[in-house]
Amino acid sequence: MTLSYPNICIFTLLMVVGHDNGRLFSAFVSSVLLDCILVGVLEIYSLGRSNVRSLSSLSSLWVNDNDESRLDNSHELNVDESSFNNNTDNNNNNSSMYGDDDFKTCACDYIAMRLHFELFAGYAFALTSLYFNTFLRGFDAVTPSCHLVLANIGLVLLTCVGCWKRQFYGVTVALVWYFLGVVVELHTPAQLIYNEFSKNAILATQVMAGVASLILLTVMGVRVVKMVIKNNEGRNTSVVSGGEGGVSMDYVQA
């Protein structure tokens, strides 16, 4: 992870220098290498998140086993079961409270540790497609029709990248921003674009970028809603389980 930061800075500088000096192939290669490094960083963060989830699930199982052992010991030692029930309810309330704190902590960690990498990764993917298409413009063998087809294929591939993994929200946001920029730019294109492409071709690319941005916004909205529902279900399950425990103990006492 430590070696990734200087590599990101190096290839970003190489990409910017290649773009400023008109060396589009160098900028394209640097952007591809930058994409690979950023994907590796995001995978490392994703792997760390899965490890944290597994540790939290193991800790919850350990807490449940301890509660069951405490219940068995209370029966053997003839301890007052009502006091045990109150302690269990308090533990459940504390666990739900800690669950809220864990969710807020995870959100803060995501914003501080991952969001900027995801935004930059989405921006780098968009630049890779842009540099590739611009580099092909320098070849006379590539006709405007072929260039238009390749540009639309690039939009499709970027849409697939935006739908890549559900937890990479920043990548989707950056690509939506890029697609909206394409839509706005093609609304009043430069004279050079008018000279090479027809109005129908420009309109088709504009519609393609608008549809891609709408797809990514819908996918991201669905993922956010599912995440919120899943978090609320987890908190409700902890509360209901605590209530069921209290009812069962009261029934035993009756």
PDB file of C-alpha atoms in Angstrom:
ATOM      1  CA  MET A   1       0.000   0.000   0.000  1.00  0.00           C
ATOM      2  CA  THR A   2       2.829   2.410   0.854  1.00  0.00           C
ATOM      3  CA  LEU A   3       4.475   1.954  -2.551  1.00  0.00           C
ATOM      4  CA  SER A   4       1.205   2.726  -4.339  1.00  0.00           C
ATOM      5  CA  TYR A   5       1.147   6.403  -3.369  1.00  0.00           C
ATOM      6  CA  PRO A   6       4.390   7.441  -5.113  1.00  0.00           C
ATOM      7  CA  ASN A   7       3.459   5.324  -8.131  1.00  0.00           C
ATOM      8  CA  ILE A   8       0.118   7.117  -8.371  1.00  0.00           C
ATOM      9  CA  CYS A   9       1.885  10.481  -8.244  1.00  0.00           C
ATOM     10  CA  ILE A  10       4.501   9.436 -10.822  1.00  0.00           C
ATOM     11  CA  PHE A  11       2.060   8.116 -13.419  1.00  0.00           C
ATOM     12  CA  THR A  12      -0.285  11.055 -12.872  1.00  0.00           C
ATOM     13  CA  LEU A  13       2.557  13.449 -13.620  1.00  0.00           C
ATOM     14  CA  LEU A  14       3.591  11.417 -16.677  1.00  0.00           C
ATOM     15  CA  MET A  15       0.018  11.485 -17.929  1.00  0.00           C
ATOM     16  CA  VAL A  16      -0.284  15.247 -17.472  1.00  0.00           C
ATOM     17  CA  VAL A  17       3.107  15.934 -19.075  1.00  0.00           C
ATOM     18  CA  GLY A  18       2.287  13.693 -22.044  1.00  0.00           C
ATOM     19  CA  HIS A  19      -1.029  15.483 -22.533  1.00  0.00           C
ATOM     20  CA  ASP A  20       0.535  18.952 -22.324  1.00  0.00           C
ATOM     21  CA  ASN A  21       3.322  18.057 -24.777  1.00  0.00           C
ATOM     22  CA  GLY A  22       0.991  16.426 -27.294  1.00  0.00           C
ATOM     23  CA  ARG A  23       2.326  12.907 -26.675  1.00  0.00           C
ATOM     24  CA  LEU A  24      -1.021  11.236 -26.495  1.00  0.00           C
ATOM     25  CA  PHE A  25       0.304   7.698 -26.677  1.00  0.00           C
ATOM     26  CA  SER A  26       2.500   8.349 -23.634  1.00  0.00           C
ATOM     27  CA  ALA A  27      -0.476   9.870 -21.831  1.00  0.00           C
ATOM     28  CA  PHE A  28      -2.610   6.849 -22.770  1.00  0.00           C
ATOM     29  CA  VAL A  29      -0.029   4.342 -21.486  1.00  0.00           C
ATOM     30  CA  SER A  30       0.435   6.311 -18.266  1.00  0.00           C
ATOM     31  CA  SER A  31      -3.331   6.428 -17.727  1.00  0.00           C
ATOM     32  CA  VAL A  32      -3.599   2.651 -18.215  1.00  0.00           C
ATOM     33  CA  LEU A  33      -0.853   2.025 -15.661  1.00  0.00           C
ATOM     34  CA  LEU A  34      -2.508   4.510 -13.324  1.00  0.00           C
ATOM     35  CA  ASP A  35      -5.792   2.615 -13.680  1.00  0.00           C
ATOM     36  CA  CYS A  36      -4.083  -0.649 -12.744  1.00  0.00           C
ATOM     37  CA  ILE A  37      -2.518   0.875  -9.623  1.00  0.00           C
ATOM     38  CA  LEU A  38      -5.777   2.478  -8.497  1.00  0.00           C
ATOM     39  CA  VAL A  39      -7.698  -0.765  -9.036  1.00  0.00           C
ATOM     40  CA  GLY A  40      -5.117  -2.549  -6.865  1.00  0.00           C
ATOM     41  CA  VAL A  41      -5.535   0.051  -4.117  1.00  0.00           C
ATOM     42  CA  LEU A  42      -9.326  -0.251  -4.216  1.00  0.00           C
ATOM     43  CA  GLU A  43      -9.111  -4.045  -4.110  1.00  0.00           C
ATOM     44  CA  ILE A  44      -6.891  -3.835  -1.040  1.00  0.00           C
ATOM     45  CA  TYR A  45      -9.417  -1.586   0.719  1.00  0.00           C
ATOM     46  CA  SER A  46     -12.248  -3.902  -0.347  1.00  0.00           C
ATOM     47  CA  LEU A  47     -10.382  -6.914   1.026  1.00  0.00           C
ATOM     48  CA  GLY A  48      -9.771  -5.117   4.306  1.00  0.00           C
ATOM     49  CA  ARG A  49     -13.483  -4.323   4.559  1.00  0.00           C
ATOM     50  CA  SER A  50     -14.414  -7.988   4.066  1.00  0.00           C
ATOM     51  CA  ASN A  51     -11.918  -9.002   6.752  1.00  0.00           C
ATOM     52  CA  VAL A  52     -13.471  -6.507   9.167  1.00  0.00           C
ATOM     53  CA  ARG A  53     -16.914  -7.953   8.434  1.00  0.00           C
ATOM     54  CA  SER A  54     -15.711 -11.489   9.091  1.00  0.00           C
ATOM     55  CA  LEU A  55     -14.109 -10.417  12.364  1.00  0.00           C
ATOM     56  CA  SER A  56     -17.298  -8.642  13.436  1.00  0.00           C
ATOM     57  CA  SER A  57     -19.393 -11.722  12.644  1.00  0.00           C
ATOM     58  CA  LEU A  58     -17.014 -13.915  14.636  1.00  0.00           C
ATOM     59  CA  SER A  59     -17.170 -11.512  17.565  1.00  0.00           C
ATOM     60  CA  SER A  60     -20.989 -11.547  17.467  1.00  0.00           C
ATOM     61  CA  LEU A  61     -20.985 -15.354  17.497  1.00  0.00           C
ATOM     62  CA  TRP A  62     -18.610 -15.292  20.462  1.00  0.00           C
ATOM     63  CA  VAL A  63     -20.927 -12.901  22.331  1.00  0.00           C
ATOM     64  CA  ASN A  64     -23.947 -15.145  21.638  1.00  0.00           C
ATOM     65  CA  ASP A  65     -22.073 -18.222  22.862  1.00  0.00           C
ATOM     66  CA  ASN A  66     -21.122 -16.376  26.037  1.00  0.00           C
ATOM     67  CA  ASP A  67     -24.751 -15.358  26.590  1.00  0.00           C
ATOM     68  CA  GLU A  68     -25.886 -18.986  26.231  1.00  0.00           C
ATOM     69  CA  SER A  69     -23.219 -20.200  28.628  1.00  0.00           C
ATOM     70  CA  ARG A  70     -24.243 -17.510  31.110  1.00  0.00           C
ATOM     71  CA  LEU A  71     -27.845 -18.699  30.816  1.00  0.00           C
ATOM     72  CA  ASP A  72     -26.846 -22.286  31.549  1.00  0.00           C
ATOM     73  CA  ASN A  73     -24.790 -21.218  34.533  1.00  0.00           C
ATOM     74  CA  SER A  74     -27.686 -19.164  35.868  1.00  0.00           C
ATOM     75  CA  HIS A  75     -29.920 -22.254  35.853  1.00  0.00           C
ATOM     76  CA  GLU A  76     -27.276 -24.346  37.592  1.00  0.00           C
ATOM     77  CA  LEU A  77     -26.512 -21.783  40.281  1.00  0.00           C
ATOM     78  CA  ASN A  78     -30.208 -20.850  40.801  1.00  0.00           C
ATOM     79  CA  VAL A  79     -29.495 -17.215  39.987  1.00  0.00           C
ATOM     80  CA  ASP A  80     -32.464 -14.896  39.576  1.00  0.00           C
ATOM     81  CA  GLU A  81     -33.454 -15.156  35.901  1.00  0.00           C
ATOM     82  CA  SER A  82     -35.105 -11.760  35.822  1.00  0.00           C
ATOM     83  CA  SER A  83     -31.791 -10.040  36.557  1.00  0.00           C
ATOM     84  CA  PHE A  84     -30.174 -12.078  33.786  1.00  0.00           C
ATOM     85  CA  ASN A  85     -32.955 -11.015  31.427  1.00  0.00           C
ATOM     86  CA  ASN A  86     -32.383  -7.343  32.250  1.00  0.00           C
ATOM     87  CA  ASN A  87     -28.649  -7.704  31.641  1.00  0.00           C
ATOM     88  CA  THR A  88     -29.322  -9.380  28.296  1.00  0.00           C
ATOM     89  CA  ASP A  89     -31.659  -6.592  27.220  1.00  0.00           C
ATOM     90  CA  ASN A  90     -29.066  -4.001  28.210  1.00  0.00           C
ATOM     91  CA  ASN A  91     -26.412  -5.849  26.221  1.00  0.00           C
ATOM     92  CA  ASN A  92     -28.683  -5.962  23.170  1.00  0.00           C
ATOM     93  CA  ASN A  93     -29.376  -2.248  23.452  1.00  0.00           C
ATOM     94  CA  ASN A  94     -25.671  -1.546  23.772  1.00  0.00           C
ATOM     95  CA  SER A  95     -24.898  -3.743  20.770  1.00  0.00           C
ATOM     96  CA  SER A  96     -27.438  -1.910  18.627  1.00  0.00           C
ATOM     97  CA  MET A  97     -25.973   1.394  19.776  1.00  0.00           C
ATOM     98  CA  TYR A  98     -22.490   0.204  18.930  1.00  0.00           C
ATOM     99  CA  GLY A  99     -23.841  -0.965  15.575  1.00  0.00           C
ATOM    100  CA  ASP A 100     -24.932   2.603  14.801  1.00  0.00           C
ATOM    101  CA  ASP A 101     -21.532   3.869  15.874  1.00  0.00           C
ATOM    102  CA  ASP A 102     -19.846   1.245  13.685  1.00  0.00           C
ATOM    103  CA  PHE A 103     -21.926   2.343  10.700  1.00  0.00           C
ATOM    104  CA  LYS A 104     -21.011   5.989  11.246  1.00  0.00           C
ATOM    105  CA  THR A 105     -17.377   5.037  11.720  1.00  0.00           C
ATOM    106  CA  CYS A 106     -17.397   3.010   8.503  1.00  0.00           C
ATOM    107  CA  ALA A 107     -18.961   5.947   6.641  1.00  0.00           C
ATOM    108  CA  CYS A 108     -16.326   8.340   7.965  1.00  0.00           C
ATOM    109  CA  ASP A 109     -13.554   5.896   7.121  1.00  0.00           C
ATOM    110  CA  TYR A 110     -14.958   5.492   3.611  1.00  0.00           C
ATOM    111  CA  ILE A 111     -14.996   9.247   3.024  1.00  0.00           C
ATOM    112  CA  ALA A 112     -11.527   9.759   4.485  1.00  0.00           C
ATOM    113  CA  MET A 113      -9.747   6.673   3.136  1.00  0.00           C
ATOM    114  CA  ARG A 114     -11.453   5.453  -0.039  1.00  0.00           C
ATOM    115  CA  LEU A 115     -13.672   8.072  -1.654  1.00  0.00           C
ATOM    116  CA  HIS A 116     -10.873  10.174  -3.132  1.00  0.00           C
ATOM    117  CA  PHE A 117      -9.216   7.084  -4.634  1.00  0.00           C
ATOM    118  CA  GLU A 118     -12.507   5.978  -6.176  1.00  0.00           C
ATOM    119  CA  LEU A 119     -13.200   9.424  -7.649  1.00  0.00           C
ATOM    120  CA  PHE A 120      -9.710   9.595  -9.083  1.00  0.00           C
ATOM    121  CA  ALA A 121     -10.013   6.056 -10.468  1.00  0.00           C
ATOM    122  CA  GLY A 122     -13.235   6.901 -12.293  1.00  0.00           C
ATOM    123  CA  TYR A 123     -11.629  10.059 -13.664  1.00  0.00           C
ATOM    124  CA  ALA A 124      -8.570   8.072 -14.793  1.00  0.00           C
ATOM    125  CA  PHE A 125     -10.768   5.514 -16.587  1.00  0.00           C
ATOM    126  CA  ALA A 126     -12.524   8.322 -18.446  1.00  0.00           C
ATOM    127  CA  LEU A 127      -9.175   9.878 -19.417  1.00  0.00           C
ATOM    128  CA  THR A 128      -7.950   6.515 -20.710  1.00  0.00           C
ATOM    129  CA  SER A 129     -10.885   6.299 -23.098  1.00  0.00           C
ATOM    130  CA  LEU A 130     -10.422   9.942 -24.112  1.00  0.00           C
ATOM    131  CA  TYR A 131      -6.680   9.587 -24.781  1.00  0.00           C
ATOM    132  CA  PHE A 132      -7.205   6.399 -26.786  1.00  0.00           C
ATOM    133  CA  ASN A 133      -9.804   8.000 -29.051  1.00  0.00           C
ATOM    134  CA  THR A 134      -7.739  11.162 -29.454  1.00  0.00           C
ATOM    135  CA  PHE A 135      -4.640   9.118 -30.273  1.00  0.00           C
ATOM    136  CA  LEU A 136      -6.504   7.266 -33.028  1.00  0.00           C
ATOM    137  CA  ARG A 137      -7.527  10.564 -34.598  1.00  0.00           C
ATOM    138  CA  GLY A 138      -3.942  11.031 -35.716  1.00  0.00           C
ATOM    139  CA  PHE A 139      -4.154   8.081 -38.119  1.00  0.00           C
ATOM    140  CA  ASP A 140      -5.573   8.730 -41.571  1.00  0.00           C
ATOM    141  CA  ALA A 141      -6.655   5.090 -41.852  1.00  0.00           C
ATOM    142  CA  VAL A 142      -9.247   5.622 -39.118  1.00  0.00           C
ATOM    143  CA  THR A 143     -12.314   7.100 -40.784  1.00  0.00           C
ATOM    144  CA  PRO A 144     -14.764   9.347 -38.906  1.00  0.00           C
ATOM    145  CA  SER A 145     -17.303   6.495 -38.901  1.00  0.00           C
ATOM    146  CA  CYS A 146     -14.813   4.117 -37.269  1.00  0.00           C
ATOM    147  CA  HIS A 147     -13.824   6.813 -34.802  1.00  0.00           C
ATOM    148  CA  LEU A 148     -17.476   7.350 -33.895  1.00  0.00           C
ATOM    149  CA  VAL A 149     -18.019   3.629 -33.366  1.00  0.00           C
ATOM    150  CA  LEU A 150     -14.927   3.369 -31.162  1.00  0.00           C
ATOM    151  CA  ALA A 151     -16.050   6.386 -29.134  1.00  0.00           C
ATOM    152  CA  ASN A 152     -19.450   4.815 -28.480  1.00  0.00           C
ATOM    153  CA  ILE A 153     -17.800   1.500 -27.583  1.00  0.00           C
ATOM    154  CA  GLY A 154     -15.692   3.436 -25.079  1.00  0.00           C
ATOM    155  CA  LEU A 155     -18.866   4.879 -23.535  1.00  0.00           C
ATOM    156  CA  VAL A 156     -20.299   1.368 -23.191  1.00  0.00           C
ATOM    157  CA  LEU A 157     -17.120   0.083 -21.559  1.00  0.00           C
ATOM    158  CA  LEU A 158     -17.078   2.999 -19.128  1.00  0.00           C
ATOM    159  CA  THR A 159     -20.695   2.229 -18.236  1.00  0.00           C
ATOM    160  CA  CYS A 160     -19.687  -1.364 -17.465  1.00  0.00           C
ATOM    161  CA  VAL A 161     -16.834  -0.040 -15.291  1.00  0.00           C
ATOM    162  CA  GLY A 162     -19.331   2.117 -13.378  1.00  0.00           C
ATOM    163  CA  CYS A 163     -21.413  -1.007 -12.667  1.00  0.00           C
ATOM    164  CA  TRP A 164     -18.308  -2.984 -11.749  1.00  0.00           C
ATOM    165  CA  LYS A 165     -18.623  -3.381  -7.985  1.00  0.00           C
ATOM    166  CA  ARG A 166     -21.409  -2.208  -5.743  1.00  0.00           C
ATOM    167  CA  GLN A 167     -19.210  -0.644  -3.045  1.00  0.00           C
ATOM    168  CA  PHE A 168     -17.231   1.614  -5.417  1.00  0.00           C
ATOM    169  CA  TYR A 169     -19.601   4.578  -5.332  1.00  0.00           C
ATOM    170  CA  GLY A 170     -16.913   7.140  -6.106  1.00  0.00           C
ATOM    171  CA  VAL A 171     -16.046   5.502  -9.430  1.00  0.00           C
ATOM    172  CA  THR A 172     -19.683   5.697 -10.483  1.00  0.00           C
ATOM    173  CA  VAL A 173     -19.973   9.345  -9.428  1.00  0.00           C
ATOM    174  CA  ALA A 174     -16.846  10.315 -11.406  1.00  0.00           C
ATOM    175  CA  LEU A 175     -18.077   8.548 -14.545  1.00  0.00           C
ATOM    176  CA  VAL A 176     -21.511  10.165 -14.256  1.00  0.00           C
ATOM    177  CA  TRP A 177     -19.770  13.537 -14.041  1.00  0.00           C
ATOM    178  CA  TYR A 178     -17.751  12.662 -17.180  1.00  0.00           C
ATOM    179  CA  PHE A 179     -20.846  11.552 -19.118  1.00  0.00           C
ATOM    180  CA  LEU A 180     -22.724  14.703 -18.179  1.00  0.00           C
ATOM    181  CA  GLY A 181     -19.722  16.717 -19.335  1.00  0.00           C
ATOM    182  CA  VAL A 182     -19.880  14.963 -22.713  1.00  0.00           C
ATOM    183  CA  VAL A 183     -23.592  15.745 -22.988  1.00  0.00           C
ATOM    184  CA  VAL A 184     -23.031  19.427 -22.199  1.00  0.00           C
ATOM    185  CA  GLU A 185     -20.055  19.720 -24.543  1.00  0.00           C
ATOM    186  CA  LEU A 186     -21.866  18.122 -27.470  1.00  0.00           C
ATOM    187  CA  HIS A 187     -24.838  20.425 -26.939  1.00  0.00           C
ATOM    188  CA  THR A 188     -22.731  23.230 -28.455  1.00  0.00           C
ATOM    189  CA  PRO A 189     -19.751  21.391 -30.018  1.00  0.00           C
ATOM    190  CA  ALA A 190     -16.667  23.068 -31.379  1.00  0.00           C
ATOM    191  CA  GLN A 191     -16.287  23.808 -35.068  1.00  0.00           C
ATOM    192  CA  LEU A 192     -13.663  21.068 -35.416  1.00  0.00           C
ATOM    193  CA  ILE A 193     -16.231  18.463 -34.345  1.00  0.00           C
ATOM    194  CA  TYR A 194     -18.752  19.873 -36.806  1.00  0.00           C
ATOM    195  CA  ASN A 195     -16.193  19.589 -39.588  1.00  0.00           C
ATOM    196  CA  GLU A 196     -15.533  15.881 -38.989  1.00  0.00           C
ATOM    197  CA  PHE A 197     -18.925  14.526 -37.888  1.00  0.00           C
ATOM    198  CA  SER A 198     -22.492  15.040 -38.977  1.00  0.00           C
ATOM    199  CA  LYS A 199     -25.237  16.386 -36.753  1.00  0.00           C
ATOM    200  CA  ASN A 200     -26.851  12.951 -36.471  1.00  0.00           C
ATOM    201  CA  ALA A 201     -23.579  11.392 -35.336  1.00  0.00           C
ATOM    202  CA  ILE A 202     -23.066  14.111 -32.727  1.00  0.00           C
ATOM    203  CA  LEU A 203     -26.647  13.710 -31.518  1.00  0.00           C
ATOM    204  CA  ALA A 204     -26.260   9.918 -31.305  1.00  0.00           C
ATOM    205  CA  THR A 205     -23.134  10.246 -29.155  1.00  0.00           C
ATOM    206  CA  GLN A 206     -24.843  12.834 -26.967  1.00  0.00           C
ATOM    207  CA  VAL A 207     -27.841  10.569 -26.424  1.00  0.00           C
ATOM    208  CA  MET A 208     -25.504   7.650 -25.715  1.00  0.00           C
ATOM    209  CA  ALA A 209     -23.693   9.611 -23.006  1.00  0.00           C
ATOM    210  CA  GLY A 210     -27.005  10.771 -21.500  1.00  0.00           C
ATOM    211  CA  VAL A 211     -28.363   7.226 -21.347  1.00  0.00           C
ATOM    212  CA  ALA A 212     -25.111   5.985 -19.786  1.00  0.00           C
ATOM    213  CA  SER A 213     -25.269   8.660 -17.073  1.00  0.00           C
ATOM    214  CA  LEU A 214     -28.915   7.784 -16.373  1.00  0.00           C
ATOM    215  CA  ILE A 215     -28.064   4.081 -16.082  1.00  0.00           C
ATOM    216  CA  LEU A 216     -25.227   4.740 -13.655  1.00  0.00           C
ATOM    217  CA  LEU A 217     -27.330   7.106 -11.554  1.00  0.00           C
ATOM    218  CA  THR A 218     -30.089   4.480 -11.336  1.00  0.00           C
ATOM    219  CA  VAL A 219     -27.654   1.721 -10.393  1.00  0.00           C
ATOM    220  CA  MET A 220     -26.002   3.868  -7.735  1.00  0.00           C
ATOM    221  CA  GLY A 221     -29.379   4.944  -6.318  1.00  0.00           C
ATOM    222  CA  VAL A 222     -30.541   1.331  -6.042  1.00  0.00           C
ATOM    223  CA  ARG A 223     -27.301   0.341  -4.324  1.00  0.00           C
ATOM    224  CA  VAL A 224     -27.549   3.170  -1.799  1.00  0.00           C
ATOM    225  CA  VAL A 225     -31.189   2.319  -0.991  1.00  0.00           C
ATOM    226  CA  LYS A 226     -30.310  -1.366  -0.548  1.00  0.00           C
ATOM    227  CA  MET A 227     -27.435  -0.430   1.765  1.00  0.00           C
ATOM    228  CA  VAL A 228     -29.705   1.757   3.915  1.00  0.00           C
ATOM    229  CA  ILE A 229     -32.413  -0.946   4.077  1.00  0.00           C
ATOM    230  CA  LYS A 230     -29.861  -3.585   5.001  1.00  0.00           C
ATOM    231  CA  ASN A 231     -28.482  -1.405   7.781  1.00  0.00           C
ATOM    232  CA  ASN A 232     -31.972  -0.747   9.169  1.00  0.00           C
ATOM    233  CA  GLU A 233     -32.828  -4.441   9.023  1.00  0.00           C
ATOM    234  CA  GLY A 234     -29.690  -5.243  10.999  1.00  0.00           C
ATOM    235  CA  ARG A 235     -30.648  -2.791  13.728  1.00  0.00           C
ATOM    236  CA  ASN A 236     -34.275  -3.989  13.831  1.00  0.00           C
ATOM    237  CA  THR A 237     -33.145  -7.616  14.052  1.00  0.00           C
ATOM    238  CA  SER A 238     -30.983  -6.849  17.073  1.00  0.00           C
ATOM    239  CA  VAL A 239     -33.890  -5.058  18.803  1.00  0.00           C
ATOM    240  CA  VAL A 240     -36.413  -7.822  18.016  1.00  0.00           C
ATOM    241  CA  SER A 241     -34.062 -10.545  19.178  1.00  0.00           C
ATOM    242  CA  GLY A 242     -33.655  -8.735  22.476  1.00  0.00           C
ATOM    243  CA  GLY A 243     -37.441  -8.445  22.861  1.00  0.00           C
ATOM    244  CA  GLU A 244     -38.005 -12.105  22.087  1.00  0.00           C
ATOM    245  CA  GLY A 245     -35.462 -13.050  24.712  1.00  0.00           C
ATOM    246  CA  GLY A 246     -37.364 -11.053  27.323  1.00  0.00           C
ATOM    247  CA  VAL A 247     -40.701 -12.662  26.441  1.00  0.00           C
ATOM    248  CA  SER A 248     -39.311 -16.172  26.572  1.00  0.00           C
ATOM    249  CA  MET A 249     -37.777 -15.586  30.004  1.00  0.00           C
ATOM    250  CA  ASP A 250     -41.029 -14.147  31.343  1.00  0.00           C
ATOM    251  CA  TYR A 251     -42.853 -17.185  30.035  1.00  0.00           C
ATOM    252  CA  VAL A 252     -40.416 -19.476  31.861  1.00  0.00           C
ATOM    253  CA  GLN A 253     -40.930 -17.550  35.073  1.00  0.00           C
ATOM    254  CA  ALA A 254     -44.724 -17.841  34.730  1.00  0.00           C
TER     255      ALA A 254
END
